[in-house]
Amino acid sequence: MSPLSQSLVIGPFALSVGQLLLALSFGVALIVGALAGRRSGVPTADTLFTVILVAAAGARLVFVVRYWGSYDGVWPMLDIRDGGFDPWGGLIAGASYALWALWRSPARRTILGGALLTGALTYTLTAVPLILIEDHSRSLPDTALTTLDGEPVTLPGIAEEKARPLVVNLWATWCPPCRREMPAFELAQQEAQDVVFIFVNQGEDARTIRRFLEQESLALDNILLDPHNALGRATGARAVPTTLYYDAEGRLVDTHFGEVSRATLQRGLDRLR
């Protein structure tokens, strides 16, 4: 699995390694800007925060435009809990604002430029090596799972039988983001016949799951039980929901940590195809 797509749980909070590296890089830029600016009385924190906000807004805007048809209202477009951001859109927007800020304030160019460069180098030296050593050829985990009826199965066995790409969702009935994303999965399962959707419940029993499906009026196929959270440990997914995308040969193509919407699910399917 990609190191950048693994998750880390700290108390009630769960973050992907990629998010932690971004936070680390931003923190380094803030520290460098503050230390360098203290000597000359040049503040940089406000500009650095604005760069981050502009980058996030640009990334969201480009993503929404790309998947406009997957949104059914303004609020879903604004709801960033689905993690729908376009990296290139964010990079272009953030870099454009940073260049404008440097041009606008000649007195701060050296200090602000140094802080920005340090942050960028921190991310490059930490994230890029992880991406380069990413093992896309890793096979589906041979974790022992069971169906709702108690039949033993494994993901490699399903992949061999179906001979189609797999979308594997790790979830639980007590998890609010998991509950919110289920209608999107239900619709995708009906529409994307070229992909097999598998829902691996983490730590609950068949009775609890059946009651949840009945209460929510959900019609989902391929629901499996993982009572000891073994699949989460095998894939590095320490929190739910997590969605894993495997091609027909069982190779990991993409990972989405956190809640998906119709738009982010479509992005994952586009990458899978």
mmCIF file of C-alpha atoms in Angstrom:
data_model
loop_
_atom_site.group_PDB
_atom_site.id
_atom_site.type_symbol
_atom_site.label_atom_id
_atom_site.label_comp_id
_atom_site.label_asym_id
_atom_site.label_seq_id
_atom_site.Cartn_x
_atom_site.Cartn_y
_atom_site.Cartn_z
ATOM 1 C CA MET A 1 0.000 0.000 0.000
ATOM 2 C CA SER A 2 1.067 3.520 -0.601
ATOM 3 C CA PRO A 3 2.646 4.959 2.545
ATOM 4 C CA LEU A 4 0.851 8.207 1.817
ATOM 5 C CA SER A 5 -2.506 6.490 2.013
ATOM 6 C CA GLN A 6 -1.970 4.813 5.369
ATOM 7 C CA SER A 7 -3.795 6.333 8.278
ATOM 8 C CA LEU A 8 -2.724 7.275 11.760
ATOM 9 C CA VAL A 9 -5.127 7.415 14.692
ATOM 10 C CA ILE A 10 -4.371 9.791 17.564
ATOM 11 C CA GLY A 11 -7.127 9.572 20.181
ATOM 12 C CA PRO A 12 -10.400 10.540 18.490
ATOM 13 C CA PHE A 13 -8.596 11.948 15.430
ATOM 14 C CA ALA A 14 -7.557 10.067 12.329
ATOM 15 C CA LEU A 15 -5.255 11.473 9.638
ATOM 16 C CA SER A 16 -3.587 10.043 6.583
ATOM 17 C CA VAL A 17 0.190 10.116 6.412
ATOM 18 C CA GLY A 18 -0.105 12.495 3.441
ATOM 19 C CA GLN A 19 -2.100 14.963 5.532
ATOM 20 C CA LEU A 20 0.460 14.730 8.326
ATOM 21 C CA LEU A 21 3.301 15.462 5.896
ATOM 22 C CA LEU A 22 1.465 18.521 4.571
ATOM 23 C CA ALA A 23 0.928 19.750 8.123
ATOM 24 C CA LEU A 24 4.603 19.137 8.923
ATOM 25 C CA SER A 25 5.745 21.071 5.855
ATOM 26 C CA PHE A 26 3.461 23.991 6.665
ATOM 27 C CA GLY A 27 4.672 24.006 10.252
ATOM 28 C CA VAL A 28 8.299 24.114 9.112
ATOM 29 C CA ALA A 29 7.509 27.044 6.786
ATOM 30 C CA LEU A 30 5.822 28.914 9.650
ATOM 31 C CA ILE A 31 8.786 28.363 11.983
ATOM 32 C CA VAL A 32 11.356 29.408 9.395
ATOM 33 C CA GLY A 33 9.335 32.503 8.496
ATOM 34 C CA ALA A 34 8.865 33.453 12.141
ATOM 35 C CA LEU A 35 12.534 33.018 13.048
ATOM 36 C CA ALA A 36 13.798 34.884 10.002
ATOM 37 C CA GLY A 37 11.177 37.595 10.290
ATOM 38 C CA ARG A 38 11.864 38.231 13.980
ATOM 39 C CA ARG A 39 15.269 39.680 13.227
ATOM 40 C CA SER A 40 13.956 42.150 10.668
ATOM 41 C CA GLY A 41 10.420 42.645 11.956
ATOM 42 C CA VAL A 42 8.847 41.169 8.819
ATOM 43 C CA PRO A 43 5.751 39.002 9.497
ATOM 44 C CA THR A 44 5.021 36.063 7.210
ATOM 45 C CA ALA A 45 2.463 33.922 9.031
ATOM 46 C CA ASP A 46 -0.593 35.712 7.610
ATOM 47 C CA THR A 47 0.658 35.319 4.043
ATOM 48 C CA LEU A 48 1.528 31.642 4.571
ATOM 49 C CA PHE A 49 -1.932 30.915 5.968
ATOM 50 C CA THR A 50 -3.479 32.710 2.993
ATOM 51 C CA VAL A 51 -1.407 30.623 0.577
ATOM 52 C CA ILE A 52 -2.765 27.453 2.183
ATOM 53 C CA LEU A 53 -6.359 28.725 2.069
ATOM 54 C CA VAL A 54 -6.062 29.792 -1.578
ATOM 55 C CA ALA A 55 -4.500 26.439 -2.493
ATOM 56 C CA ALA A 56 -7.294 24.534 -0.735
ATOM 57 C CA ALA A 57 -9.973 26.664 -2.407
ATOM 58 C CA GLY A 58 -8.372 26.201 -5.810
ATOM 59 C CA ALA A 59 -8.049 22.463 -5.336
ATOM 60 C CA ARG A 60 -11.703 22.187 -4.337
ATOM 61 C CA LEU A 61 -12.939 24.415 -7.144
ATOM 62 C CA VAL A 62 -11.112 22.463 -9.839
ATOM 63 C CA PHE A 63 -12.337 19.158 -8.410
ATOM 64 C CA VAL A 64 -15.956 20.349 -8.330
ATOM 65 C CA VAL A 65 -15.716 21.557 -11.928
ATOM 66 C CA ARG A 66 -14.258 18.217 -13.039
ATOM 67 C CA TYR A 67 -17.028 16.216 -11.346
ATOM 68 C CA TRP A 68 -19.837 18.733 -11.636
ATOM 69 C CA GLY A 69 -22.376 16.120 -12.728
ATOM 70 C CA SER A 70 -21.837 14.074 -9.549
ATOM 71 C CA TYR A 71 -23.126 16.856 -7.292
ATOM 72 C CA ASP A 72 -26.837 17.459 -6.765
ATOM 73 C CA GLY A 73 -26.697 20.797 -4.979
ATOM 74 C CA VAL A 74 -24.562 23.626 -3.651
ATOM 75 C CA TRP A 75 -24.061 22.190 -0.159
ATOM 76 C CA PRO A 76 -22.449 18.936 -1.395
ATOM 77 C CA MET A 77 -20.057 21.066 -3.451
ATOM 78 C CA LEU A 78 -19.069 22.973 -0.315
ATOM 79 C CA ASP A 79 -18.909 19.911 1.929
ATOM 80 C CA ILE A 80 -15.187 19.117 1.934
ATOM 81 C CA ARG A 81 -15.567 16.118 4.225
ATOM 82 C CA ASP A 82 -15.459 13.900 1.138
ATOM 83 C CA GLY A 83 -11.829 14.873 0.510
ATOM 84 C CA GLY A 84 -12.524 16.033 -3.035
ATOM 85 C CA PHE A 85 -9.484 18.139 -3.954
ATOM 86 C CA ASP A 86 -7.517 18.352 -7.181
ATOM 87 C CA PRO A 87 -3.771 18.473 -6.356
ATOM 88 C CA TRP A 88 -2.789 20.291 -9.534
ATOM 89 C CA GLY A 89 -5.538 22.859 -9.041
ATOM 90 C CA GLY A 90 -4.315 23.494 -5.511
ATOM 91 C CA LEU A 91 -0.692 23.713 -6.567
ATOM 92 C CA ILE A 92 -1.411 26.211 -9.334
ATOM 93 C CA ALA A 93 -3.679 28.368 -7.152
ATOM 94 C CA GLY A 94 -1.292 28.374 -4.188
ATOM 95 C CA ALA A 95 1.780 29.032 -6.297
ATOM 96 C CA SER A 96 0.041 31.851 -8.173
ATOM 97 C CA TYR A 97 -0.926 33.596 -4.945
ATOM 98 C CA ALA A 98 2.559 33.086 -3.511
ATOM 99 C CA LEU A 99 4.175 34.648 -6.589
ATOM 100 C CA TRP A 100 1.747 37.572 -6.420
ATOM 101 C CA ALA A 101 2.538 38.072 -2.720
ATOM 102 C CA LEU A 102 6.270 38.034 -3.447
ATOM 103 C CA TRP A 103 5.862 40.549 -6.284
ATOM 104 C CA ARG A 104 3.615 42.797 -4.195
ATOM 105 C CA SER A 105 5.951 42.986 -1.177
ATOM 106 C CA PRO A 106 9.587 43.417 -2.225
ATOM 107 C CA ALA A 107 10.645 43.935 1.392
ATOM 108 C CA ARG A 108 9.399 40.455 2.336
ATOM 109 C CA ARG A 109 10.622 38.560 -0.707
ATOM 110 C CA THR A 110 13.715 37.041 0.841
ATOM 111 C CA ILE A 111 12.103 35.945 4.101
ATOM 112 C CA LEU A 112 8.776 34.868 2.623
ATOM 113 C CA GLY A 113 10.476 33.143 -0.289
ATOM 114 C CA GLY A 114 12.781 31.307 2.082
ATOM 115 C CA ALA A 115 9.866 30.111 4.211
ATOM 116 C CA LEU A 116 7.935 28.921 1.154
ATOM 117 C CA LEU A 117 10.975 27.193 -0.289
ATOM 118 C CA THR A 118 11.748 25.465 3.007
ATOM 119 C CA GLY A 119 8.196 24.182 3.302
ATOM 120 C CA ALA A 120 8.242 22.919 -0.278
ATOM 121 C CA LEU A 121 11.589 21.194 0.244
ATOM 122 C CA THR A 122 10.365 19.578 3.463
ATOM 123 C CA TYR A 123 7.400 18.060 1.643
ATOM 124 C CA THR A 124 9.540 17.027 -1.315
ATOM 125 C CA LEU A 125 12.158 15.327 0.840
ATOM 126 C CA THR A 126 9.554 13.426 2.867
ATOM 127 C CA ALA A 127 6.632 12.677 0.543
ATOM 128 C CA VAL A 128 8.375 12.131 -2.785
ATOM 129 C CA PRO A 129 10.627 9.285 -1.554
ATOM 130 C CA LEU A 130 7.561 7.544 -0.158
ATOM 131 C CA ILE A 131 5.794 7.901 -3.489
ATOM 132 C CA LEU A 132 8.821 6.576 -5.379
ATOM 133 C CA ILE A 133 9.028 3.446 -3.242
ATOM 134 C CA GLU A 134 5.281 2.893 -3.366
ATOM 135 C CA ASP A 135 4.561 -0.767 -4.094
ATOM 136 C CA HIS A 136 1.725 -0.816 -6.647
ATOM 137 C CA SER A 137 2.305 -4.522 -7.213
ATOM 138 C CA ARG A 138 1.269 -5.522 -3.720
ATOM 139 C CA SER A 139 -1.366 -8.225 -3.877
ATOM 140 C CA LEU A 140 -4.728 -8.260 -2.199
ATOM 141 C CA PRO A 141 -4.311 -9.272 1.463
ATOM 142 C CA ASP A 142 -5.126 -12.948 1.992
ATOM 143 C CA THR A 143 -7.115 -12.111 5.117
ATOM 144 C CA ALA A 144 -9.673 -14.648 6.346
ATOM 145 C CA LEU A 145 -13.157 -13.127 6.069
ATOM 146 C CA THR A 146 -16.701 -14.493 6.199
ATOM 147 C CA THR A 147 -19.985 -13.718 4.505
ATOM 148 C CA LEU A 148 -23.097 -12.722 6.445
ATOM 149 C CA ASP A 149 -24.074 -16.396 6.317
ATOM 150 C CA GLY A 150 -20.779 -17.502 7.845
ATOM 151 C CA GLU A 151 -19.083 -18.799 4.703
ATOM 152 C CA PRO A 152 -15.277 -18.297 4.672
ATOM 153 C CA VAL A 153 -13.908 -16.162 1.831
ATOM 154 C CA THR A 154 -10.813 -14.164 0.927
ATOM 155 C CA LEU A 155 -10.379 -11.134 -1.313
ATOM 156 C CA PRO A 156 -7.920 -12.925 -3.653
ATOM 157 C CA GLY A 157 -10.489 -15.692 -4.042
ATOM 158 C CA ILE A 158 -13.196 -13.195 -4.997
ATOM 159 C CA ALA A 159 -10.830 -11.436 -7.410
ATOM 160 C CA GLU A 160 -9.998 -14.721 -9.128
ATOM 161 C CA GLU A 161 -13.662 -15.672 -9.406
ATOM 162 C CA LYS A 162 -14.934 -12.280 -10.634
ATOM 163 C CA ALA A 163 -11.934 -11.323 -12.823
ATOM 164 C CA ARG A 164 -12.863 -7.656 -12.453
ATOM 165 C CA PRO A 165 -11.448 -4.685 -10.535
ATOM 166 C CA LEU A 166 -12.414 -4.509 -6.857
ATOM 167 C CA VAL A 167 -13.469 -1.569 -4.709
ATOM 168 C CA VAL A 168 -13.031 -2.609 -1.079
ATOM 169 C CA ASN A 169 -14.666 -0.448 1.562
ATOM 170 C CA LEU A 170 -13.760 -0.834 5.243
ATOM 171 C CA TRP A 171 -16.651 0.360 7.372
ATOM 172 C CA ALA A 172 -18.714 -0.023 10.556
ATOM 173 C CA THR A 173 -22.340 0.711 11.424
ATOM 174 C CA TRP A 174 -21.365 2.981 14.358
ATOM 175 C CA CYS A 175 -19.278 5.237 12.074
ATOM 176 C CA PRO A 176 -21.214 8.369 10.911
ATOM 177 C CA PRO A 177 -19.093 8.960 7.763
ATOM 178 C CA CYS A 178 -19.571 5.298 6.839
ATOM 179 C CA ARG A 179 -23.311 5.651 7.147
ATOM 180 C CA ARG A 180 -23.376 8.841 5.077
ATOM 181 C CA GLU A 181 -21.398 7.340 2.196
ATOM 182 C CA MET A 182 -23.443 4.132 1.837
ATOM 183 C CA PRO A 183 -26.075 5.606 -0.549
ATOM 184 C CA ALA A 184 -23.274 6.654 -2.924
ATOM 185 C CA PHE A 185 -21.909 3.112 -2.855
ATOM 186 C CA GLU A 186 -25.353 1.637 -3.371
ATOM 187 C CA LEU A 187 -25.867 3.746 -6.498
ATOM 188 C CA ALA A 188 -22.367 3.019 -7.815
ATOM 189 C CA GLN A 189 -22.855 -0.705 -7.289
ATOM 190 C CA GLN A 190 -25.964 -0.569 -9.435
ATOM 191 C CA GLU A 191 -24.365 1.514 -12.203
ATOM 192 C CA ALA A 192 -20.765 0.248 -12.430
ATOM 193 C CA GLN A 193 -21.231 -3.334 -13.541
ATOM 194 C CA ASP A 194 -17.580 -3.593 -14.607
ATOM 195 C CA VAL A 195 -16.402 -3.260 -10.988
ATOM 196 C CA VAL A 196 -17.033 -5.473 -7.942
ATOM 197 C CA PHE A 197 -17.830 -3.578 -4.731
ATOM 198 C CA ILE A 198 -16.998 -5.326 -1.473
ATOM 199 C CA PHE A 199 -17.950 -3.990 1.952
ATOM 200 C CA VAL A 200 -15.783 -5.383 4.742
ATOM 201 C CA ASN A 201 -17.298 -4.601 8.121
ATOM 202 C CA GLN A 202 -14.784 -4.048 10.883
ATOM 203 C CA GLY A 203 -15.481 -5.746 14.188
ATOM 204 C CA GLU A 204 -19.269 -6.255 14.155
ATOM 205 C CA ASP A 205 -21.521 -9.285 13.891
ATOM 206 C CA ALA A 206 -23.982 -10.296 11.178
ATOM 207 C CA ARG A 207 -27.043 -9.450 13.270
ATOM 208 C CA THR A 208 -25.920 -5.854 13.814
ATOM 209 C CA ILE A 209 -25.196 -5.427 10.121
ATOM 210 C CA ARG A 210 -28.493 -6.896 8.946
ATOM 211 C CA ARG A 211 -30.386 -4.626 11.338
ATOM 212 C CA PHE A 212 -28.508 -1.601 10.011
ATOM 213 C CA LEU A 213 -29.214 -2.485 6.378
ATOM 214 C CA GLU A 214 -32.903 -2.941 7.134
ATOM 215 C CA GLN A 215 -33.184 0.317 9.060
ATOM 216 C CA GLU A 216 -31.433 2.280 6.307
ATOM 217 C CA SER A 217 -33.229 0.420 3.473
ATOM 218 C CA LEU A 218 -29.897 -0.342 1.821
ATOM 219 C CA ALA A 219 -29.449 -3.035 -0.812
ATOM 220 C CA LEU A 220 -25.729 -3.845 -0.850
ATOM 221 C CA ASP A 221 -24.054 -6.952 -2.219
ATOM 222 C CA ASN A 222 -20.816 -8.576 -1.071
ATOM 223 C CA ILE A 223 -20.907 -7.628 2.593
ATOM 224 C CA LEU A 224 -18.169 -9.450 4.494
ATOM 225 C CA LEU A 225 -17.278 -9.745 8.172
ATOM 226 C CA ASP A 226 -13.852 -9.009 9.628
ATOM 227 C CA PRO A 227 -14.489 -9.457 13.370
ATOM 228 C CA HIS A 228 -10.880 -8.842 14.446
ATOM 229 C CA ASN A 229 -10.115 -5.884 12.115
ATOM 230 C CA ALA A 230 -7.420 -7.986 10.460
ATOM 231 C CA LEU A 231 -7.874 -6.411 7.024
ATOM 232 C CA GLY A 232 -7.388 -2.923 8.435
ATOM 233 C CA ARG A 233 -4.077 -3.955 9.970
ATOM 234 C CA ALA A 234 -2.983 -5.761 6.794
ATOM 235 C CA THR A 235 -3.634 -2.712 4.610
ATOM 236 C CA GLY A 236 -2.472 -0.015 7.022
ATOM 237 C CA ALA A 237 -5.977 1.432 7.329
ATOM 238 C CA ARG A 238 -6.244 2.223 11.028
ATOM 239 C CA ALA A 239 -9.595 4.008 10.843
ATOM 240 C CA VAL A 240 -12.888 3.723 8.999
ATOM 241 C CA PRO A 241 -14.070 4.473 6.452
ATOM 242 C CA THR A 242 -11.264 3.604 4.067
ATOM 243 C CA THR A 243 -11.791 2.641 0.428
ATOM 244 C CA LEU A 244 -9.224 0.616 -1.516
ATOM 245 C CA TYR A 245 -9.178 0.305 -5.306
ATOM 246 C CA TYR A 246 -7.616 -2.829 -6.832
ATOM 247 C CA ASP A 247 -7.305 -3.622 -10.515
ATOM 248 C CA ALA A 248 -8.326 -6.973 -12.033
ATOM 249 C CA GLU A 249 -4.866 -8.384 -11.237
ATOM 250 C CA GLY A 250 -5.250 -7.495 -7.574
ATOM 251 C CA ARG A 251 -2.817 -4.564 -7.570
ATOM 252 C CA LEU A 252 -3.551 -1.528 -5.451
ATOM 253 C CA VAL A 253 -4.339 1.450 -7.681
ATOM 254 C CA ASP A 254 -5.722 4.057 -5.290
ATOM 255 C CA THR A 255 -6.829 4.611 -1.704
ATOM 256 C CA HIS A 256 -9.346 7.040 -0.281
ATOM 257 C CA PHE A 257 -9.128 7.679 3.431
ATOM 258 C CA GLY A 258 -12.347 9.004 4.946
ATOM 259 C CA GLU A 259 -15.837 9.568 3.620
ATOM 260 C CA VAL A 260 -16.532 9.375 -0.109
ATOM 261 C CA SER A 261 -19.189 11.244 -2.063
ATOM 262 C CA ARG A 262 -20.495 10.395 -5.503
ATOM 263 C CA ALA A 263 -17.797 12.680 -6.913
ATOM 264 C CA THR A 264 -14.818 11.241 -5.002
ATOM 265 C CA LEU A 265 -16.058 7.717 -5.647
ATOM 266 C CA GLN A 266 -16.241 8.518 -9.368
ATOM 267 C CA ARG A 267 -12.671 9.839 -9.231
ATOM 268 C CA GLY A 268 -11.538 6.562 -7.718
ATOM 269 C CA LEU A 269 -13.341 4.590 -10.404
ATOM 270 C CA ASP A 270 -11.796 6.768 -13.117
ATOM 271 C CA ARG A 271 -8.316 6.004 -11.773
ATOM 272 C CA LEU A 272 -9.180 2.323 -11.488
ATOM 273 C CA ARG A 273 -10.258 2.177 -15.119
#
